[in-house]
GROMACS .gro file of C-alpha atoms in nm:
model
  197
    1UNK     CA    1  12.076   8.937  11.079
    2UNK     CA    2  11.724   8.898  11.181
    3UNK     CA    3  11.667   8.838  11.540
    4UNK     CA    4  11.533   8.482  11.675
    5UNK     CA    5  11.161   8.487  11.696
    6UNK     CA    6  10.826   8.381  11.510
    7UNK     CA    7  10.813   8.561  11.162
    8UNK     CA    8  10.534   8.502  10.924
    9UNK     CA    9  10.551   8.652  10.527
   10UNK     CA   10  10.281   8.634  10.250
   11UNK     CA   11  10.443   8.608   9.903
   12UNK     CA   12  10.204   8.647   9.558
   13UNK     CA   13  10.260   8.505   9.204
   14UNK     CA   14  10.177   8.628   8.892
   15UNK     CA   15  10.056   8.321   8.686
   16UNK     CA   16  10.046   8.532   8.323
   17UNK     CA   17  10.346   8.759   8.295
   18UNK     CA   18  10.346   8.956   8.022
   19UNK     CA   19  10.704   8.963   8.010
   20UNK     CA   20  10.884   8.730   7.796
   21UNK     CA   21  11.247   8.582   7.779
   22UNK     CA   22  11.368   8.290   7.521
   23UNK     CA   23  11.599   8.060   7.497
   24UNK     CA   24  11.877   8.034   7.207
   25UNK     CA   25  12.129   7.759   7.155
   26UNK     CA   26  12.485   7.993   7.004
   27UNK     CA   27  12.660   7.713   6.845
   28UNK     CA   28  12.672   7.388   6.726
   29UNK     CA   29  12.865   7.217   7.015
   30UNK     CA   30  12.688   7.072   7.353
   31UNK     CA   31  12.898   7.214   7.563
   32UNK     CA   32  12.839   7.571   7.371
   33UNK     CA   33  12.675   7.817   7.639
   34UNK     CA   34  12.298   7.899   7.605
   35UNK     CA   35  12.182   8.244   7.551
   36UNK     CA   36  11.883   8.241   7.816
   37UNK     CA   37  11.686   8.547   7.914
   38UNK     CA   38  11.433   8.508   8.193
   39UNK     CA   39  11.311   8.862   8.162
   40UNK     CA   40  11.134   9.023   8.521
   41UNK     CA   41  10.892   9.338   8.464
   42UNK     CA   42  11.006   9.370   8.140
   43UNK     CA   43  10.661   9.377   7.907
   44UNK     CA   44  10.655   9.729   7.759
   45UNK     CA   45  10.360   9.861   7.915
   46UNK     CA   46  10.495   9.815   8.262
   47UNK     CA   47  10.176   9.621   8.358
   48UNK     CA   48  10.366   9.325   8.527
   49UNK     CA   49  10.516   9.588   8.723
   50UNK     CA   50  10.238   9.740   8.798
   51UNK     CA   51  10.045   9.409   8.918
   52UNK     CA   52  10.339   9.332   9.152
   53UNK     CA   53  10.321   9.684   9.322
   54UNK     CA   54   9.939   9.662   9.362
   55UNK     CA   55  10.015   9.262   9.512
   56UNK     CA   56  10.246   9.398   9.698
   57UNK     CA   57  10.037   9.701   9.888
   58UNK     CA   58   9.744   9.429   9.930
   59UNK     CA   59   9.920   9.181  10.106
   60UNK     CA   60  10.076   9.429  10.327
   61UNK     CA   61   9.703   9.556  10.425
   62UNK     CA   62   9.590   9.191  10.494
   63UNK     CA   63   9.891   9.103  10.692
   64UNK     CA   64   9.878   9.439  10.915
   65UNK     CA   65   9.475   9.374  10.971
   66UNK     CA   66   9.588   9.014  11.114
   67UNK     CA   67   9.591   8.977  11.528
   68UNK     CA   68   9.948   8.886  11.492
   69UNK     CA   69  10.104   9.106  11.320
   70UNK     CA   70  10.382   9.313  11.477
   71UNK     CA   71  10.580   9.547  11.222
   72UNK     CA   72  10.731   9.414  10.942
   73UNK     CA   73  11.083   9.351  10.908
   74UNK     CA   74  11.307   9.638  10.783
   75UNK     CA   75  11.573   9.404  10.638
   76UNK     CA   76  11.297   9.192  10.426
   77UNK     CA   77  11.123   9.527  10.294
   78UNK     CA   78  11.162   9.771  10.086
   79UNK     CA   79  11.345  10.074  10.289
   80UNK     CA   80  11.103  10.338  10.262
   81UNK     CA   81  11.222  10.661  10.374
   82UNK     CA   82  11.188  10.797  10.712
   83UNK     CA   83  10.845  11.024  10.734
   84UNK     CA   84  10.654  10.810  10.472
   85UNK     CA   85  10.332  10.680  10.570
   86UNK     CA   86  10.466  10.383  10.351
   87UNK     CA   87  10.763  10.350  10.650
   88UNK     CA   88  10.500  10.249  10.876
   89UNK     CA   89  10.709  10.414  11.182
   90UNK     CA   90  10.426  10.572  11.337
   91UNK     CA   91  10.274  10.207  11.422
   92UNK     CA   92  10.388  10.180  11.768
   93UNK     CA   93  10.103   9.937  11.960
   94UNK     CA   94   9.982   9.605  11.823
   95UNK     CA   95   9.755   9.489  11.697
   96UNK     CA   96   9.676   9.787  11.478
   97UNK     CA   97   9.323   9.927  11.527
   98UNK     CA   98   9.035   9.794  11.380
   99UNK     CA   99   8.980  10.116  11.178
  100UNK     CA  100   9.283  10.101  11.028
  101UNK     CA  101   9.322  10.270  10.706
  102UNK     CA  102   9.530  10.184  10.414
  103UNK     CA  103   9.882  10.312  10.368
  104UNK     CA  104   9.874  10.615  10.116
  105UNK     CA  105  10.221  10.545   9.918
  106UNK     CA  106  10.424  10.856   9.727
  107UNK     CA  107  10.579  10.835   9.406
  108UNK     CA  108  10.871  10.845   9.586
  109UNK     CA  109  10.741  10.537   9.798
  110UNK     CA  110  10.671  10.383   9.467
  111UNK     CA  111  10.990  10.410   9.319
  112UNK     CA  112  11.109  10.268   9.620
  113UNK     CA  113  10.908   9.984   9.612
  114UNK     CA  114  10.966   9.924   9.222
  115UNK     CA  115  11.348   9.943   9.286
  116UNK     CA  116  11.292   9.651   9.567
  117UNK     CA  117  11.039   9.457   9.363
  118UNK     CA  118  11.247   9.439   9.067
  119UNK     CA  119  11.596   9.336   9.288
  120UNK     CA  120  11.390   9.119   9.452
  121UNK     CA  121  11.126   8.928   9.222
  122UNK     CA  122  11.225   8.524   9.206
  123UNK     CA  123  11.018   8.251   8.983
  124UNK     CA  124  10.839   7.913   9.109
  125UNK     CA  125  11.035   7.805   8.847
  126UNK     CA  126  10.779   7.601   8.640
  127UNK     CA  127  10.950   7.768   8.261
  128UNK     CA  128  10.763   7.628   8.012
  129UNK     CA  129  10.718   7.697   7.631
  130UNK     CA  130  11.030   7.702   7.464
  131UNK     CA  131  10.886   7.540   7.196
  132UNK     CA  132  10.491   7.640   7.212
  133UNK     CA  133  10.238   7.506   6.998
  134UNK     CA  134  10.094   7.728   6.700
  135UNK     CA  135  10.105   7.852   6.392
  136UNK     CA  136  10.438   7.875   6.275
  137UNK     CA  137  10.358   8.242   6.139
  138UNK     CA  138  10.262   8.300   6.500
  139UNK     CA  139  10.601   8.180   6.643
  140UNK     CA  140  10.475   7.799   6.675
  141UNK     CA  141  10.762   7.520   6.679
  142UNK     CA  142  10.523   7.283   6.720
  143UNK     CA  143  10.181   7.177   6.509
  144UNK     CA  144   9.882   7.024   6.706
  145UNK     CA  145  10.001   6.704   6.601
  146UNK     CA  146  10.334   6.788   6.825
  147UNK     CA  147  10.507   6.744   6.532
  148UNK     CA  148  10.790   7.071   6.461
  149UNK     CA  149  10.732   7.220   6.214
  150UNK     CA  150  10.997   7.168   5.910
  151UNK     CA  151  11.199   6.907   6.035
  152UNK     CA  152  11.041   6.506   5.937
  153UNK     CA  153  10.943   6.258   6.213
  154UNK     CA  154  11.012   6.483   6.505
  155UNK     CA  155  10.758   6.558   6.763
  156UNK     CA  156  10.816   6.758   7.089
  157UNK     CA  157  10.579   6.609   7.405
  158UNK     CA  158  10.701   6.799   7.718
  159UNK     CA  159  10.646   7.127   7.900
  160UNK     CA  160  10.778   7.321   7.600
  161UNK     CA  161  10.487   7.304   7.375
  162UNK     CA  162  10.204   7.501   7.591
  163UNK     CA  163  10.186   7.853   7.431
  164UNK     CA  164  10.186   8.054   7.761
  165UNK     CA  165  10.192   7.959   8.153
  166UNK     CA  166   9.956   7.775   8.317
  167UNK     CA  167   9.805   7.837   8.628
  168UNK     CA  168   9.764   7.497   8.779
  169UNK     CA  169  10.061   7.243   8.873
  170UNK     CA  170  10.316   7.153   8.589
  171UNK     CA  171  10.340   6.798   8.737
  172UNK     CA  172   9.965   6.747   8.594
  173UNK     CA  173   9.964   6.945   8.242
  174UNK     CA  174  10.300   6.734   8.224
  175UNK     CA  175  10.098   6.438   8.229
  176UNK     CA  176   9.803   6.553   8.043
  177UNK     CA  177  10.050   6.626   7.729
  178UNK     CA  178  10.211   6.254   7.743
  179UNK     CA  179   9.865   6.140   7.771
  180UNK     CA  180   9.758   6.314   7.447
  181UNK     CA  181  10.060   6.263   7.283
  182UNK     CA  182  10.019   5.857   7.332
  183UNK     CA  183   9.700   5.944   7.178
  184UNK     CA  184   9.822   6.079   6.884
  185UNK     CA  185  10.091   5.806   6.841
  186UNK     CA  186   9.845   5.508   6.861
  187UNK     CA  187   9.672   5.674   6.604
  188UNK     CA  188   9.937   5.784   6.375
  189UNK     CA  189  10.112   5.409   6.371
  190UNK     CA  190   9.792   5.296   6.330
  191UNK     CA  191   9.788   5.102   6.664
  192UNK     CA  192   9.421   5.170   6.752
  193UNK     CA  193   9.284   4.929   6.481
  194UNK     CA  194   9.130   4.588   6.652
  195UNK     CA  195   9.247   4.274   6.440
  196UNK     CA  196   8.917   4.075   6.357
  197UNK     CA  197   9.094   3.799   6.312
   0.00000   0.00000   0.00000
């Protein structure tokens, strides 16, 4: 239990994970579960990891430059052990000096902080392309017609189709694919010809 008070925290995102995850349907019925996989840190080079350890050390040296900063919280952090400069025990007067220098971390500190990192990573849930758009030798459900590929008269016009995250608001690219995918509608029924008559 965290004491009352005034808290701030400073979260980062990563817009283009690496990692990957899918979505299967296991059975014909609706009611059949759904074999999702929402994979965290798991691309095989480790660089996700790696981006969210460096985010993570950055953040922490902005936040303990700011005039109100006070300590971080123990309970909210990763527990670093007792005589690492990553423990940050030695701070004892606020606010930190203006020559402060960065926290030197271990690789003992940094297995600590992957362990946390990867217990605690969380999603702004925006999962999108289930269903992306490309080749089909490439993966692709869907062509750039939005039509899927094998299967007559279906087209897909959602957050499915974009091939990999984007890093602006879903709401919009939402929008932007309905908007092209009236487009390609009008056009296909042949609703964009102008009778003369």
């Amino acid at each position: 239990m965290i004491d009352p008070g005034q808290y701030f925290g400073i979260s980062v995102f990563s817009s283009y994970p690496l990692s990957r995850g899918h979505v299967h349907i296991t059975g014909p019925n609706v009611d059949d579960a759904i074999d999702f996989v929402t994979p965290i840190y798991n691309d095989p080079d480790g660089f996700d990891l790696a981006v969210a350890r460096w985010a993570f050390r950055k953040q922490r040296e902005i936040a303990r430059r700011m005039d109100i900063y006070r300590g971080f919280v123990a309970m909210a952090n990763p527990a670093f052990p007792d005589g690492s400069d990553a423990a940050a025990s030695h701070e004892k007067e606020y606010p930190l000096p203006q020559d402060l220098k960065d926290i030197e971390y271990s690789k003992e500190d940094d297995a600590v902080l992957d362990k946390y990192l990867r217990a605690n990573a969380g999603s702004t849930w925006h999962p999108l392309g289930t269903c992306k758009m490309a080749p089909l030798e490439s993966g692709g459900v869907v062509d750039a017609s939005l039509s899927v590929y094998g299967v007559e008269r279906l087209k897909v016009a959602d957050l499915s189709i974009p091939p990999s995250n984007v890093g602006s608001n879903t709401a919009n690219t939402a929008l932007l694919i309905g908007e092209k995918a009236a487009d390609i509608l009008i056009e296909e029924l042949g609703l964009n010809k102008v009778s003369s008559t």
